[in-house]
């Protein structure tokens, strides 16, 4: 590809210099070189010309006073709604109490705060979010966390026991993903940090080993948005590849076409978040071997299901370190590993990659400083609670719960396929079942189910909703109730299929139709702002 570009550029130069005087050559060469530099920058830029032109157009359009006033008015209206919703939680504590509260008062307030909200998550009405709930397990991890709550693995010499627990969590997980003796990794605070660490490692590896200064990530459009977040943090580009409309798996040929000299990593999902389907990891790994590019498998969502599915009696496509070419895997222990929130694992096939994940400073007056992840100080309590949870379940415990979860997800998928006027995206591989409709606005169904207490996840491009089946849904009658509620609400929607979406769900449909995505981004920032809104107490 590089050779082709150079040939296209140097040919006109040779013709331009033919028969010219030396001073003319200098003049022509200078102007030509400047033009070639500009053209080369344009050709080597990983963000498409269309995308840059589109962004520039909308940026200029927003400067038109009438457009600016309209956008401001809409943002104010949406922000007002978010603030109103936040205000329903009553007065906030905005100043420290003059005297510290007694412990029983604090515990009472904690109970009151945790009781806010109306979704029946303990009864299994929530898609994802809470993956397991057992009072006995809560009791165990609470006690373990309490014992380790003041430990900090940054000081390995002071707290070697916590570091030992982390090492054991990483090794046990690497073994589950068929890692050999060279496999290694670290714990992180969640899937986003695990993905960020892989991106950081491959960016630095490519810069050091290959001299790449404009790194890009080639990934399916269904890959988790944490890769885009990582790119923004680390000065990288994301080159998204389409997926097959029927299978919702990445288009391998399109992925190969997207690879260029600046590609530092390829990504596959096992499974992806929107549809719960698994990309062809073997094919992606072959591309990685062919072009000498690291391959990351994002198993954050369902990693602690797919590693147990064979033992639970289900077939699964190859996805782990047994696939030649897979160099890293991210998997969240705090999802189907059932650990407390705030723990994940990033694994590598070799220490050479993990070394590039580290951050080391040698010239600081405070001493030589090194940290394995984003954080310096880390919560030893979470590490200990994760270790305790994995030890508590054991292999048999995880296999049994995997069987129940996959059984439930397959049952829900089978029953939903029997309902007219809706369809299932692709063939779900694990626990996510995504629903769409060609006959009515699917967000109407989501709104109707929301009114019954169900909390599902909304998808866009195209419109859809999904349920992420957890152990909470394996309770008696929950799956049947979900299917029955979907059936009744689909029938209701079909009584007037042209009826527009109303209320909060309308925002999702409208957001897809706004061509200026930065405006949608401003709406999203308003929502995030509302999470930090406080109502001044009059007491």
PDB file of N, CA, C and O in Angstrom, residues 120-126 128-134 336 338 405 408 468-476 478-479:
ATOM      1  N   UNK A 120     -37.099  -3.514  40.175  1.00  0.00           N
ATOM      2  CA  UNK A 120     -37.105  -4.706  41.041  1.00  0.00           C
ATOM      3  C   UNK A 120     -35.937  -5.630  40.653  1.00  0.00           C
ATOM      4  O   UNK A 120     -36.122  -6.748  40.190  1.00  0.00           O
ATOM      5  N   UNK A 121     -34.717  -5.143  40.865  1.00  0.00           N
ATOM      6  CA  UNK A 121     -33.556  -5.880  40.386  1.00  0.00           C
ATOM      7  C   UNK A 121     -33.340  -7.187  41.142  1.00  0.00           C
ATOM      8  O   UNK A 121     -32.851  -8.168  40.576  1.00  0.00           O
ATOM      9  N   UNK A 122     -33.690  -7.233  42.407  1.00  0.00           N
ATOM     10  CA  UNK A 122     -33.525  -8.473  43.168  1.00  0.00           C
ATOM     11  C   UNK A 122     -34.475  -9.568  42.682  1.00  0.00           C
ATOM     12  O   UNK A 122     -34.242 -10.750  42.932  1.00  0.00           O
ATOM     13  N   UNK A 123     -35.532  -9.181  41.978  1.00  0.00           N
ATOM     14  CA  UNK A 123     -36.505 -10.141  41.461  1.00  0.00           C
ATOM     15  C   UNK A 123     -36.192 -10.563  40.028  1.00  0.00           C
ATOM     16  O   UNK A 123     -36.936 -11.342  39.431  1.00  0.00           O
ATOM     17  N   UNK A 124     -35.109 -10.001  39.445  1.00  0.00           N
ATOM     18  CA  UNK A 124     -34.715 -10.414  38.107  1.00  0.00           C
ATOM     19  C   UNK A 124     -35.327  -9.597  36.984  1.00  0.00           C
ATOM     20  O   UNK A 124     -35.431 -10.079  35.861  1.00  0.00           O
ATOM     21  N   UNK A 125     -35.718  -8.349  37.255  1.00  0.00           N
ATOM     22  CA  UNK A 125     -36.334  -7.510  36.224  1.00  0.00           C
ATOM     23  C   UNK A 125     -35.310  -6.612  35.521  1.00  0.00           C
ATOM     24  O   UNK A 125     -35.674  -5.774  34.711  1.00  0.00           O
ATOM     25  N   UNK A 126     -34.035  -6.781  35.835  1.00  0.00           N
ATOM     26  CA  UNK A 126     -32.989  -5.919  35.299  1.00  0.00           C
ATOM     27  C   UNK A 126     -32.156  -6.675  34.277  1.00  0.00           C
ATOM     28  O   UNK A 126     -31.755  -7.827  34.509  1.00  0.00           O
ATOM     29  N   UNK A 128     -28.788  -7.377  32.796  1.00  0.00           N
ATOM     30  CA  UNK A 128     -27.409  -7.157  33.232  1.00  0.00           C
ATOM     31  C   UNK A 128     -27.377  -6.392  34.544  1.00  0.00           C
ATOM     32  O   UNK A 128     -28.283  -6.476  35.363  1.00  0.00           O
ATOM     33  N   UNK A 129     -26.346  -5.603  34.735  1.00  0.00           N
ATOM     34  CA  UNK A 129     -26.255  -4.733  35.911  1.00  0.00           C
ATOM     35  C   UNK A 129     -25.914  -5.481  37.181  1.00  0.00           C
ATOM     36  O   UNK A 129     -24.884  -5.241  37.812  1.00  0.00           O
ATOM     37  N   UNK A 130     -26.781  -6.383  37.595  1.00  0.00           N
ATOM     38  CA  UNK A 130     -26.547  -7.225  38.769  1.00  0.00           C
ATOM     39  C   UNK A 130     -26.571  -8.672  38.281  1.00  0.00           C
ATOM     40  O   UNK A 130     -27.581  -9.152  37.788  1.00  0.00           O
ATOM     41  N   UNK A 131     -25.451  -9.367  38.442  1.00  0.00           N
ATOM     42  CA  UNK A 131     -25.316 -10.689  37.833  1.00  0.00           C
ATOM     43  C   UNK A 131     -25.575 -11.834  38.808  1.00  0.00           C
ATOM     44  O   UNK A 131     -25.774 -12.978  38.390  1.00  0.00           O
ATOM     45  N   UNK A 132     -25.556 -11.525  40.099  1.00  0.00           N
ATOM     46  CA  UNK A 132     -25.756 -12.570  41.097  1.00  0.00           C
ATOM     47  C   UNK A 132     -26.081 -11.886  42.413  1.00  0.00           C
ATOM     48  O   UNK A 132     -25.542 -10.822  42.720  1.00  0.00           O
ATOM     49  N   UNK A 133     -26.974 -12.492  43.178  1.00  0.00           N
ATOM     50  CA  UNK A 133     -27.264 -11.951  44.509  1.00  0.00           C
ATOM     51  C   UNK A 133     -27.636 -13.092  45.441  1.00  0.00           C
ATOM     52  O   UNK A 133     -28.607 -13.814  45.204  1.00  0.00           O
ATOM     53  N   UNK A 134     -26.823 -13.254  46.455  1.00  0.00           N
ATOM     54  CA  UNK A 134     -27.041 -14.288  47.464  1.00  0.00           C
ATOM     55  C   UNK A 134     -26.588 -13.709  48.804  1.00  0.00           C
ATOM     56  O   UNK A 134     -25.405 -13.358  48.949  1.00  0.00           O
ATOM     57  N   UNK A 336     -20.033 -12.253  35.223  1.00  0.00           N
ATOM     58  CA  UNK A 336     -20.398 -13.644  35.485  1.00  0.00           C
ATOM     59  C   UNK A 336     -19.409 -14.377  36.387  1.00  0.00           C
ATOM     60  O   UNK A 336     -19.571 -15.558  36.657  1.00  0.00           O
ATOM     61  N   UNK A 338     -19.243 -13.112  39.282  1.00  0.00           N
ATOM     62  CA  UNK A 338     -20.086 -12.864  40.454  1.00  0.00           C
ATOM     63  C   UNK A 338     -19.342 -12.181  41.608  1.00  0.00           C
ATOM     64  O   UNK A 338     -19.784 -12.265  42.760  1.00  0.00           O
ATOM     65  N   UNK A 405     -27.761 -20.361  33.462  1.00  0.00           N
ATOM     66  CA  UNK A 405     -27.891 -19.090  32.752  1.00  0.00           C
ATOM     67  C   UNK A 405     -28.086 -19.311  31.258  1.00  0.00           C
ATOM     68  O   UNK A 405     -28.977 -18.716  30.630  1.00  0.00           O
ATOM     69  N   UNK A 408     -31.456 -20.732  30.435  1.00  0.00           N
ATOM     70  CA  UNK A 408     -32.496 -19.704  30.515  1.00  0.00           C
ATOM     71  C   UNK A 408     -32.463 -18.787  29.301  1.00  0.00           C
ATOM     72  O   UNK A 408     -33.506 -18.453  28.725  1.00  0.00           O
ATOM     73  N   UNK A 468     -29.959  -8.878  28.855  1.00  0.00           N
ATOM     74  CA  UNK A 468     -28.751  -9.605  29.222  1.00  0.00           C
ATOM     75  C   UNK A 468     -29.133 -10.524  30.378  1.00  0.00           C
ATOM     76  O   UNK A 468     -29.363 -10.068  31.501  1.00  0.00           O
ATOM     77  N   UNK A 469     -29.234 -11.813  30.090  1.00  0.00           N
ATOM     78  CA  UNK A 469     -29.701 -12.784  31.076  1.00  0.00           C
ATOM     79  C   UNK A 469     -28.598 -13.044  32.103  1.00  0.00           C
ATOM     80  O   UNK A 469     -27.449 -13.321  31.747  1.00  0.00           O
ATOM     81  N   UNK A 470     -28.963 -12.951  33.371  1.00  0.00           N
ATOM     82  CA  UNK A 470     -28.028 -13.208  34.459  1.00  0.00           C
ATOM     83  C   UNK A 470     -28.571 -14.325  35.339  1.00  0.00           C
ATOM     84  O   UNK A 470     -29.649 -14.872  35.077  1.00  0.00           O
ATOM     85  N   UNK A 471     -27.846 -14.630  36.387  1.00  0.00           N
ATOM     86  CA  UNK A 471     -28.317 -15.655  37.310  1.00  0.00           C
ATOM     87  C   UNK A 471     -29.623 -15.230  37.971  1.00  0.00           C
ATOM     88  O   UNK A 471     -30.426 -16.069  38.387  1.00  0.00           O
ATOM     89  N   UNK A 472     -29.874 -13.920  38.028  1.00  0.00           N
ATOM     90  CA  UNK A 472     -31.111 -13.409  38.610  1.00  0.00           C
ATOM     91  C   UNK A 472     -32.336 -13.881  37.816  1.00  0.00           C
ATOM     92  O   UNK A 472     -33.422 -14.054  38.370  1.00  0.00           O
ATOM     93  N   UNK A 473     -32.153 -14.092  36.514  1.00  0.00           N
ATOM     94  CA  UNK A 473     -33.270 -14.508  35.667  1.00  0.00           C
ATOM     95  C   UNK A 473     -33.555 -16.002  35.738  1.00  0.00           C
ATOM     96  O   UNK A 473     -34.541 -16.482  35.157  1.00  0.00           O
ATOM     97  N   UNK A 474     -32.690 -16.749  36.416  1.00  0.00           N
ATOM     98  CA  UNK A 474     -32.903 -18.190  36.516  1.00  0.00           C
ATOM     99  C   UNK A 474     -33.861 -18.545  37.660  1.00  0.00           C
ATOM    100  O   UNK A 474     -34.181 -19.727  37.854  1.00  0.00           O
ATOM    101  N   UNK A 475     -34.300 -17.526  38.394  1.00  0.00           N
ATOM    102  CA  UNK A 475     -35.280 -17.779  39.445  1.00  0.00           C
ATOM    103  C   UNK A 475     -36.584 -18.290  38.816  1.00  0.00           C
ATOM    104  O   UNK A 475     -36.935 -17.927  37.697  1.00  0.00           O
ATOM    105  N   UNK A 476     -37.298 -19.092  39.571  1.00  0.00           N
ATOM    106  CA  UNK A 476     -38.526 -19.705  39.062  1.00  0.00           C
ATOM    107  C   UNK A 476     -39.524 -18.665  38.543  1.00  0.00           C
ATOM    108  O   UNK A 476     -39.844 -17.703  39.243  1.00  0.00           O
ATOM    109  N   UNK A 478     -39.357 -16.317  36.278  1.00  0.00           N
ATOM    110  CA  UNK A 478     -38.934 -15.017  35.732  1.00  0.00           C
ATOM    111  C   UNK A 478     -38.877 -15.048  34.208  1.00  0.00           C
ATOM    112  O   UNK A 478     -39.377 -14.139  33.528  1.00  0.00           O
ATOM    113  N   UNK A 479     -38.266 -16.074  33.632  1.00  0.00           N
ATOM    114  CA  UNK A 479     -38.168 -16.155  32.171  1.00  0.00           C
ATOM    115  C   UNK A 479     -39.550 -16.245  31.536  1.00  0.00           C
ATOM    116  O   UNK A 479     -39.826 -15.579  30.515  1.00  0.00           O
TER     117      UNK A 479
END
